[in-house]
Amino acid sequence: MSDKDDAETMRGRLRSERVNSLFSEDELIEDYYDQPAANDSSCWNDYGLSTLQSSGTVSRSSSMHSGSTEGLDASAQLLPIIKAGWLDKNPPQGSYIYQKRWVKLDADYLRYFDSEKDTYSKRFIPVTSIARVASIGDQKFEVITNNRTFAFRAESDADRNEWMRTLQQMVDERKFKGLNRISLFQPPTGSLDSVDKCGLLELRGFKNKLYVVVAGDKVFLYKNAEDYRQGIGITYIEMNVGNVKDVDRRGFDLTTPYRIFSFSADSDQEKDEWVEAMQQSIAEALSNSEVAEKIWSVEANQFCADCGSPKPDWASVNLCVVICKRCAGEHRGLGPSITKVRSLKMDRKVWTEELIELFCQVGNCVANQFWAANVPPSEAIHVASGSQERRRFLIAKYKEGKYRRYHPLFGNQEELNKALCATVTTSDLAETQSLVFCGAEVSCFSGDPDFPNPIALAEQAGQKLQMEFLLHNKNSEIPRVEAGSSEEKHYSVILPSVTHNGFLYKTPSMAKLVHERKSREEFSRRWCTLNDSIFSYYENDRNAVPNGEIKMEEIVCLVNNPPDTHGFESTFEVYIESERLYLFGLDNPEAIRKWVKSIAKSFIHPRADELLRLDFERIGRLQYKGGLNLERAKEGWFALAQSVLYAFFEDSDKEEAVHLKKLQELSIQGDSLVLVERRRTLYIQGDRKLDFLGWVAAIQKAAGCSGDTLSEQQLTESDIPVIVDRCIDYITQCGLTSEGIYRKSGQNSKTTSLLEMLRKDARRVRLKEGEHHVDDVSNTLKRFFRDLGDGLFTKEFCQDWLKAAAIENEEEKIGQYRQLLSSLPMVNRATVKALINHLYRVQYFSEMNQMNTHNLAIVFGPTLFQTDGKDYKAGRVVEDLISRYVVIFSVDEQEMRKQQDEIQAIIKMRIAGSSSGTQQAGDFICTVYLEEKKTEAEQHIKIPATMTAEELTFEILDRRKIETKEKEYWSCFEVNEREEAERPLHYSEKVLPILHSLGTDSYLVVKKQLSMENMLIYLASRVSDSKHGMMKFREERNLLGLGLSTGFHDRYFILNNSCLRLYKEVRSLKQRMPAVETSHRPEKEWPVKNLKVYLGIKKKLRPPSCWGFTVFYENEKHEKQQWYLCCDTQMELREWFASFLYVQNGGNVWPSESSKVRASRTQQDSRLGNISLIPLRGNENEMRNSVAAFAADPLTLLRNV
């Protein structure tokens, strides 16, 4: 019998022997199945949802539909099916046994059934809980969640790939759209506040109880509470086709057209609560959405007025706000004199046409302009806020009126009443709302006996909406702040009250970090409670007096340790302000997780509570410096999760993320931890040594290499591992012409040592010629790829790459390579391109290094595919990628031309170096442009350490044989394309340090300085050495989003011989005099010597004029700032810039005898390339031949591609 026949026989035998069940085949049926008596006709003939669905009848009066999804079920399907089909499902108890399942995927769930006609699934998996989808062999794939793995097998590889692609696309889309999206289809996992009723119930025919959840218009069934927290359930019941019937003392039936669910509760009271919750769910499912749709037609009404939850279906009819169900519950607690709560879907009689129109015209937008005009970010609530937070906020908002916009007449009762009588005759509903809730009386006497009150006046004026609003607020209570409240109370921080208790194991408190593993014997069992923001621990649960207490406001850091860090499986650390550390542990990870979340919620500032959604390793508060104000440290809230540092800052209500593996620099400077990302800097400081040292160690560890896969390495901005980038750069500069490069093996000890250093912290390693041999570096790169855990091409796709090499049709093969390349993870894809680009360069020097495409493929094939030379197709893949590099990686002609220029530069530089003997130490090769950045204006210059900007300018002019005329001021400019700004270098400024500091978006250009003559005239005619006046000022937002972001602001500046000072208002002449200046301290002050002033401001900042500066400041600690100054006229710009040049250079702005310098300057060698590279080894004659070949046919590089 064939393998296929064996499989089919086994599959059929299993299906006949195995009893259908509510539970997935993932579980052992005998653990949950309660075998009924053979003659018990009241029990089901078959004991699962699937078989019962297709049984004959539910009762004599209600016929079944054989489980079909037609008819009523069509209305129950809220979400369209994205993909459906037959798959084989693999249960964990039989790794080689698969069962056929009908699988459906919609926007929220992946579900599988016994057949395509079944209504109720055997298992559903939320899309949000799926971490990734992975191939596990022929036709098989896994759906991996945080806690479980589900294995499936498709009919073919193509079908499997389609399922994987669709699933992964759904997972990625959900992540992209935001993790906070609340589905109307699924309950928020594990949140008891988000459901109407949940708990254990008996379901007839099963020995163990099920965990049942009533949420909205659905009932969800789970195996237990743990599965509910994970979100992986059995099935759910659409209540628009349900009916609840009382059966006996503790039992009730939930009847649908497809089956009867017979539940039993533990008590009569419990049963009544379940019946009420399910009846409420049915009412919600059958409710009319017509009113809701009309009110939701206004965009602001599509989100809760209080917490922002989407699609709110409740409202306060007197306050004119649309609210969600959770906020509605808290509104009811305020009482009907404050807020009258009604459902948009169920209270149909309330919703007259006038009331609906009132909500469309007022609604959340206008109402919140009044009620929420002054809400501090720290006090606002959001979708995930708990009941206590909501209650506290709603009391402040509506009962106390704490955040309302006060009417100008507030406090003057007579004037308020007069204003109300006048306003109700108009259509200004916002004004009426403001008047009423600031104290105007709805029933006040208008002075007109015919129309005695505002309601009568509105009716007489035909203002129906004004009448509607007044009638609903006839008896409304006016907001009043509680006695004893103060202005400070408005912004006070009230930490949420969290209650939790249980046994924990505790060590004595410590005054230093825990570096050694603590054994179980060092812990003592203590009863612990968290209540009223105090954590107390007792000798046991009977003691009334605690052994000790920790106040939540004293906590500065909370650490969730990795498993098995100490003697207990799970432990956490608490750091407090008095430099003490407390260590707690349990063998129950879930219990520890609850403790950590409860404590974190109790001490984290409310405005930073978004950090609580993270699976953090460490969370707490630290001091930081950033932006323009580096003088004073501010307090921020930080959370470390894997390799990302999340933060909330003092003057920002937005979460920021720093990707630690992509940092350009991570160092300790004094008492600060310095994080540099994209040339912007964050300084983290610690007031307390104990927790700060812990943060430093944790951040350093997270920023380093955390594993043996590519994504776990330190990365460049281009997502290439720093190890790979360092080695490729060094070999490009020092080893392209080295004979046998990559074929020769370096010294094993040096390779091992270098690889270890790179893996430890590649950012700190600097490869230098003379210290590191090219063969050692090349061997390090090969060993790195050979030892990769998942390989460069990944284990999942490795075989596909090898199969593609055997394709004979050229076009089909290239297409397959491209498809496989796009399937790789982002880091792998970027690394493949960088490596093949490098090998593509290496093979063009094959005449010198003897490493052509074939030889490189022989070396790298087994290395990259980790085949140990057992599969020749590995070499063919690498050879194909190198030889077809341009086509496979879609390299355009411009990029190819750039590579050609670089190769020419390498060869020319070698010739220049070998012609003149040994090259001068410190020489550097760079590209300088004449007048503008374009290819024909390039000049490749060797820059010695002593060369000044003036000498470089004359070098360029001499090469182009340009004669300088009188009053022509040629200068060398540093141009920063990203900032859209440029800076003329001072004629005596050394060029080499400038080159070393240039970024990838900066370059040098020699051109005329058109404003120099006017600036020299101004400097010659001015009376004082100082300069003062108004300019418009703006700070650059730093890495963390700090700094001014609202545009340019008028500020007064004074520039003298030593510093630049900024004032908020104009200084008088006396105030500018040195004798009295000390009594008028500037807002900011910077030493002039530390300023770099660039002409120009980037357009996206929308400067008020085109005459501006970009200013960079760096102090002695290398702390950097950036800001912008804008003048009203070009003349002002010239004067300020001339003053800066004058002060910074001691009055020596332009050389008086530049022609002599030009005449005496020694002629430099001009046979150089255009990139900054170190000289290479090689034979001069061979390189001369290569140059001749390039000169004869510049497109040689493109021919063989």
PDB file of N, CA, C and O in Angstrom, residues 742 782 785-786 791-793 798 801-802 835-836 839 851 853-882:
ATOM      1  N   TYR A 742      39.102  35.736   0.450  1.00  0.00           N
ATOM      2  CA  TYR A 742      38.018  34.816   0.809  1.00  0.00           C
ATOM      3  C   TYR A 742      38.380  33.345   0.579  1.00  0.00           C
ATOM      4  O   TYR A 742      37.758  32.473   1.180  1.00  0.00           O
ATOM      5  N   LYS A 782      32.997  35.082   6.779  1.00  0.00           N
ATOM      6  CA  LYS A 782      32.513  33.764   6.359  1.00  0.00           C
ATOM      7  C   LYS A 782      32.039  32.950   7.564  1.00  0.00           C
ATOM      8  O   LYS A 782      30.996  32.289   7.496  1.00  0.00           O
ATOM      9  N   PHE A 785      28.546  34.048   8.765  1.00  0.00           N
ATOM     10  CA  PHE A 785      27.442  33.513   7.966  1.00  0.00           C
ATOM     11  C   PHE A 785      27.282  32.010   8.167  1.00  0.00           C
ATOM     12  O   PHE A 785      26.162  31.497   8.193  1.00  0.00           O
ATOM     13  N   ARG A 786      28.388  31.309   8.327  1.00  0.00           N
ATOM     14  CA  ARG A 786      28.314  29.855   8.496  1.00  0.00           C
ATOM     15  C   ARG A 786      27.642  29.485   9.813  1.00  0.00           C
ATOM     16  O   ARG A 786      26.927  28.479   9.898  1.00  0.00           O
ATOM     17  N   GLY A 791      20.434  30.803   9.196  1.00  0.00           N
ATOM     18  CA  GLY A 791      21.034  30.945   7.874  1.00  0.00           C
ATOM     19  C   GLY A 791      20.662  32.262   7.212  1.00  0.00           C
ATOM     20  O   GLY A 791      19.692  32.927   7.593  1.00  0.00           O
ATOM     21  N   LEU A 792      21.439  32.649   6.215  1.00  0.00           N
ATOM     22  CA  LEU A 792      21.147  33.890   5.489  1.00  0.00           C
ATOM     23  C   LEU A 792      19.865  33.762   4.692  1.00  0.00           C
ATOM     24  O   LEU A 792      19.063  34.699   4.625  1.00  0.00           O
ATOM     25  N   PHE A 793      19.644  32.612   4.073  1.00  0.00           N
ATOM     26  CA  PHE A 793      18.463  32.419   3.237  1.00  0.00           C
ATOM     27  C   PHE A 793      17.311  31.774   4.000  1.00  0.00           C
ATOM     28  O   PHE A 793      16.287  31.464   3.400  1.00  0.00           O
ATOM     29  N   CYS A 798      15.352  27.882   2.275  1.00  0.00           N
ATOM     30  CA  CYS A 798      16.655  27.440   1.782  1.00  0.00           C
ATOM     31  C   CYS A 798      16.521  26.458   0.617  1.00  0.00           C
ATOM     32  O   CYS A 798      17.173  26.615  -0.429  1.00  0.00           O
ATOM     33  N   TRP A 801      15.527  28.008  -2.703  1.00  0.00           N
ATOM     34  CA  TRP A 801      16.628  28.660  -3.421  1.00  0.00           C
ATOM     35  C   TRP A 801      17.432  27.618  -4.216  1.00  0.00           C
ATOM     36  O   TRP A 801      17.800  27.849  -5.372  1.00  0.00           O
ATOM     37  N   LEU A 802      17.690  26.495  -3.585  1.00  0.00           N
ATOM     38  CA  LEU A 802      18.482  25.457  -4.259  1.00  0.00           C
ATOM     39  C   LEU A 802      17.722  24.871  -5.452  1.00  0.00           C
ATOM     40  O   LEU A 802      18.315  24.556  -6.487  1.00  0.00           O
ATOM     41  N   LEU A 835      25.788  41.859   0.575  1.00  0.00           N
ATOM     42  CA  LEU A 835      26.863  40.886   0.371  1.00  0.00           C
ATOM     43  C   LEU A 835      27.099  40.627  -1.113  1.00  0.00           C
ATOM     44  O   LEU A 835      28.252  40.616  -1.569  1.00  0.00           O
ATOM     45  N   ILE A 836      26.037  40.416  -1.876  1.00  0.00           N
ATOM     46  CA  ILE A 836      26.199  40.136  -3.309  1.00  0.00           C
ATOM     47  C   ILE A 836      26.771  41.358  -4.020  1.00  0.00           C
ATOM     48  O   ILE A 836      27.606  41.238  -4.924  1.00  0.00           O
ATOM     49  N   LEU A 839      30.483  41.113  -3.353  1.00  0.00           N
ATOM     50  CA  LEU A 839      31.129  40.060  -4.150  1.00  0.00           C
ATOM     51  C   LEU A 839      31.178  40.445  -5.622  1.00  0.00           C
ATOM     52  O   LEU A 839      32.112  40.083  -6.342  1.00  0.00           O
ATOM     53  N   MET A 851      39.987  35.842  -7.869  1.00  0.00           N
ATOM     54  CA  MET A 851      38.696  35.381  -7.370  1.00  0.00           C
ATOM     55  C   MET A 851      37.595  35.842  -8.325  1.00  0.00           C
ATOM     56  O   MET A 851      36.990  36.904  -8.147  1.00  0.00           O
ATOM     57  N   THR A 853      33.882  35.049 -10.469  1.00  0.00           N
ATOM     58  CA  THR A 853      32.552  34.714  -9.964  1.00  0.00           C
ATOM     59  C   THR A 853      32.462  33.252  -9.536  1.00  0.00           C
ATOM     60  O   THR A 853      31.913  32.922  -8.474  1.00  0.00           O
ATOM     61  N   HIS A 854      33.023  32.360 -10.356  1.00  0.00           N
ATOM     62  CA  HIS A 854      32.949  30.933 -10.045  1.00  0.00           C
ATOM     63  C   HIS A 854      33.701  30.592  -8.763  1.00  0.00           C
ATOM     64  O   HIS A 854      33.210  29.823  -7.919  1.00  0.00           O
ATOM     65  N   ASN A 855      34.880  31.169  -8.600  1.00  0.00           N
ATOM     66  CA  ASN A 855      35.661  30.891  -7.392  1.00  0.00           C
ATOM     67  C   ASN A 855      34.966  31.406  -6.131  1.00  0.00           C
ATOM     68  O   ASN A 855      34.976  30.760  -5.091  1.00  0.00           O
ATOM     69  N   LEU A 856      34.377  32.587  -6.242  1.00  0.00           N
ATOM     70  CA  LEU A 856      33.633  33.132  -5.097  1.00  0.00           C
ATOM     71  C   LEU A 856      32.438  32.250  -4.760  1.00  0.00           C
ATOM     72  O   LEU A 856      32.115  32.043  -3.582  1.00  0.00           O
ATOM     73  N   ALA A 857      31.767  31.729  -5.795  1.00  0.00           N
ATOM     74  CA  ALA A 857      30.610  30.861  -5.565  1.00  0.00           C
ATOM     75  C   ALA A 857      31.025  29.575  -4.858  1.00  0.00           C
ATOM     76  O   ALA A 857      30.311  29.071  -3.988  1.00  0.00           O
ATOM     77  N   ILE A 858      32.182  29.026  -5.238  1.00  0.00           N
ATOM     78  CA  ILE A 858      32.672  27.807  -4.598  1.00  0.00           C
ATOM     79  C   ILE A 858      32.906  28.040  -3.107  1.00  0.00           C
ATOM     80  O   ILE A 858      32.603  27.188  -2.260  1.00  0.00           O
ATOM     81  N   VAL A 859      33.424  29.235  -2.759  1.00  0.00           N
ATOM     82  CA  VAL A 859      33.708  29.556  -1.360  1.00  0.00           C
ATOM     83  C   VAL A 859      32.425  29.859  -0.596  1.00  0.00           C
ATOM     84  O   VAL A 859      32.203  29.335   0.508  1.00  0.00           O
ATOM     85  N   PHE A 860      31.556  30.698  -1.160  1.00  0.00           N
ATOM     86  CA  PHE A 860      30.405  31.208  -0.412  1.00  0.00           C
ATOM     87  C   PHE A 860      29.170  30.307  -0.501  1.00  0.00           C
ATOM     88  O   PHE A 860      28.289  30.418   0.353  1.00  0.00           O
ATOM     89  N   GLY A 861      29.063  29.444  -1.515  1.00  0.00           N
ATOM     90  CA  GLY A 861      27.897  28.577  -1.614  1.00  0.00           C
ATOM     91  C   GLY A 861      27.688  27.734  -0.365  1.00  0.00           C
ATOM     92  O   GLY A 861      26.660  27.852   0.331  1.00  0.00           O
ATOM     93  N   PRO A 862      28.644  26.874   0.000  1.00  0.00           N
ATOM     94  CA  PRO A 862      28.480  26.060   1.218  1.00  0.00           C
ATOM     95  C   PRO A 862      28.387  26.916   2.488  1.00  0.00           C
ATOM     96  O   PRO A 862      27.742  26.519   3.452  1.00  0.00           O
ATOM     97  N   THR A 863      29.047  28.079   2.489  1.00  0.00           N
ATOM     98  CA  THR A 863      29.029  28.939   3.683  1.00  0.00           C
ATOM     99  C   THR A 863      27.652  29.526   3.912  1.00  0.00           C
ATOM    100  O   THR A 863      27.110  29.478   5.021  1.00  0.00           O
ATOM    101  N   LEU A 864      27.058  30.099   2.888  1.00  0.00           N
ATOM    102  CA  LEU A 864      25.769  30.781   3.043  1.00  0.00           C
ATOM    103  C   LEU A 864      24.625  29.794   3.228  1.00  0.00           C
ATOM    104  O   LEU A 864      23.652  30.095   3.933  1.00  0.00           O
ATOM    105  N   PHE A 865      24.705  28.635   2.571  1.00  0.00           N
ATOM    106  CA  PHE A 865      23.638  27.639   2.693  1.00  0.00           C
ATOM    107  C   PHE A 865      23.936  26.586   3.756  1.00  0.00           C
ATOM    108  O   PHE A 865      23.116  25.704   3.995  1.00  0.00           O
ATOM    109  N   GLN A 866      25.117  26.673   4.371  1.00  0.00           N
ATOM    110  CA  GLN A 866      25.494  25.795   5.483  1.00  0.00           C
ATOM    111  C   GLN A 866      25.346  24.317   5.096  1.00  0.00           C
ATOM    112  O   GLN A 866      24.792  23.518   5.845  1.00  0.00           O
ATOM    113  N   THR A 867      25.846  23.974   3.886  1.00  0.00           N
ATOM    114  CA  THR A 867      25.697  22.612   3.372  1.00  0.00           C
ATOM    115  C   THR A 867      26.966  21.789   3.514  1.00  0.00           C
ATOM    116  O   THR A 867      26.967  20.608   3.154  1.00  0.00           O
ATOM    117  N   ASP A 868      28.048  22.398   3.979  1.00  0.00           N
ATOM    118  CA  ASP A 868      29.342  21.704   4.109  1.00  0.00           C
ATOM    119  C   ASP A 868      29.781  21.077   2.788  1.00  0.00           C
ATOM    120  O   ASP A 868      30.405  20.015   2.764  1.00  0.00           O
ATOM    121  N   GLY A 869      29.461  21.712   1.673  1.00  0.00           N
ATOM    122  CA  GLY A 869      29.894  21.255   0.364  1.00  0.00           C
ATOM    123  C   GLY A 869      29.159  20.051  -0.167  1.00  0.00           C
ATOM    124  O   GLY A 869      29.557  19.469  -1.184  1.00  0.00           O
ATOM    125  N   LYS A 870      28.041  19.654   0.469  1.00  0.00           N
ATOM    126  CA  LYS A 870      27.335  18.449   0.055  1.00  0.00           C
ATOM    127  C   LYS A 870      26.348  18.691  -1.079  1.00  0.00           C
ATOM    128  O   LYS A 870      25.819  17.753  -1.654  1.00  0.00           O
ATOM    129  N   ASP A 871      26.042  19.930  -1.372  1.00  0.00           N
ATOM    130  CA  ASP A 871      25.063  20.241  -2.423  1.00  0.00           C
ATOM    131  C   ASP A 871      25.682  21.260  -3.361  1.00  0.00           C
ATOM    132  O   ASP A 871      25.880  22.424  -2.996  1.00  0.00           O
ATOM    133  N   TYR A 872      25.988  20.840  -4.583  1.00  0.00           N
ATOM    134  CA  TYR A 872      26.655  21.731  -5.540  1.00  0.00           C
ATOM    135  C   TYR A 872      25.757  22.889  -5.950  1.00  0.00           C
ATOM    136  O   TYR A 872      26.229  23.923  -6.430  1.00  0.00           O
ATOM    137  N   LYS A 873      24.443  22.724  -5.766  1.00  0.00           N
ATOM    138  CA  LYS A 873      23.516  23.783  -6.203  1.00  0.00           C
ATOM    139  C   LYS A 873      23.688  25.051  -5.365  1.00  0.00           C
ATOM    140  O   LYS A 873      23.313  26.132  -5.805  1.00  0.00           O
ATOM    141  N   ALA A 874      24.249  24.930  -4.173  1.00  0.00           N
ATOM    142  CA  ALA A 874      24.483  26.121  -3.342  1.00  0.00           C
ATOM    143  C   ALA A 874      25.431  27.079  -4.054  1.00  0.00           C
ATOM    144  O   ALA A 874      25.208  28.301  -4.077  1.00  0.00           O
ATOM    145  N   GLY A 875      26.505  26.535  -4.638  1.00  0.00           N
ATOM    146  CA  GLY A 875      27.429  27.381  -5.383  1.00  0.00           C
ATOM    147  C   GLY A 875      26.788  27.986  -6.611  1.00  0.00           C
ATOM    148  O   GLY A 875      27.073  29.134  -6.973  1.00  0.00           O
ATOM    149  N   ARG A 876      25.893  27.218  -7.266  1.00  0.00           N
ATOM    150  CA  ARG A 876      25.224  27.743  -8.468  1.00  0.00           C
ATOM    151  C   ARG A 876      24.331  28.927  -8.121  1.00  0.00           C
ATOM    152  O   ARG A 876      24.229  29.881  -8.893  1.00  0.00           O
ATOM    153  N   VAL A 877      23.668  28.870  -6.958  1.00  0.00           N
ATOM    154  CA  VAL A 877      22.817  29.994  -6.547  1.00  0.00           C
ATOM    155  C   VAL A 877      23.662  31.251  -6.379  1.00  0.00           C
ATOM    156  O   VAL A 877      23.323  32.330  -6.887  1.00  0.00           O
ATOM    157  N   VAL A 878      24.783  31.129  -5.644  1.00  0.00           N
ATOM    158  CA  VAL A 878      25.634  32.296  -5.414  1.00  0.00           C
ATOM    159  C   VAL A 878      26.195  32.811  -6.734  1.00  0.00           C
ATOM    160  O   VAL A 878      26.252  34.029  -6.974  1.00  0.00           O
ATOM    161  N   GLU A 879      26.601  31.923  -7.613  1.00  0.00           N
ATOM    162  CA  GLU A 879      27.138  32.339  -8.908  1.00  0.00           C
ATOM    163  C   GLU A 879      26.082  33.063  -9.723  1.00  0.00           C
ATOM    164  O   GLU A 879      26.358  34.085 -10.366  1.00  0.00           O
ATOM    165  N   ASP A 880      24.845  32.563  -9.690  1.00  0.00           N
ATOM    166  CA  ASP A 880      23.749  33.234 -10.400  1.00  0.00           C
ATOM    167  C   ASP A 880      23.504  34.628  -9.833  1.00  0.00           C
ATOM    168  O   ASP A 880      23.309  35.593 -10.579  1.00  0.00           O
ATOM    169  N   LEU A 881      23.507  34.752  -8.522  1.00  0.00           N
ATOM    170  CA  LEU A 881      23.227  36.045  -7.892  1.00  0.00           C
ATOM    171  C   LEU A 881      24.300  37.073  -8.227  1.00  0.00           C
ATOM    172  O   LEU A 881      24.000  38.254  -8.442  1.00  0.00           O
ATOM    173  N   ILE A 882      25.553  36.639  -8.271  1.00  0.00           N
ATOM    174  CA  ILE A 882      26.637  37.589  -8.592  1.00  0.00           C
ATOM    175  C   ILE A 882      26.588  37.971 -10.064  1.00  0.00           C
ATOM    176  O   ILE A 882      26.619  39.163 -10.413  1.00  0.00           O
TER     177      ILE A 882
END
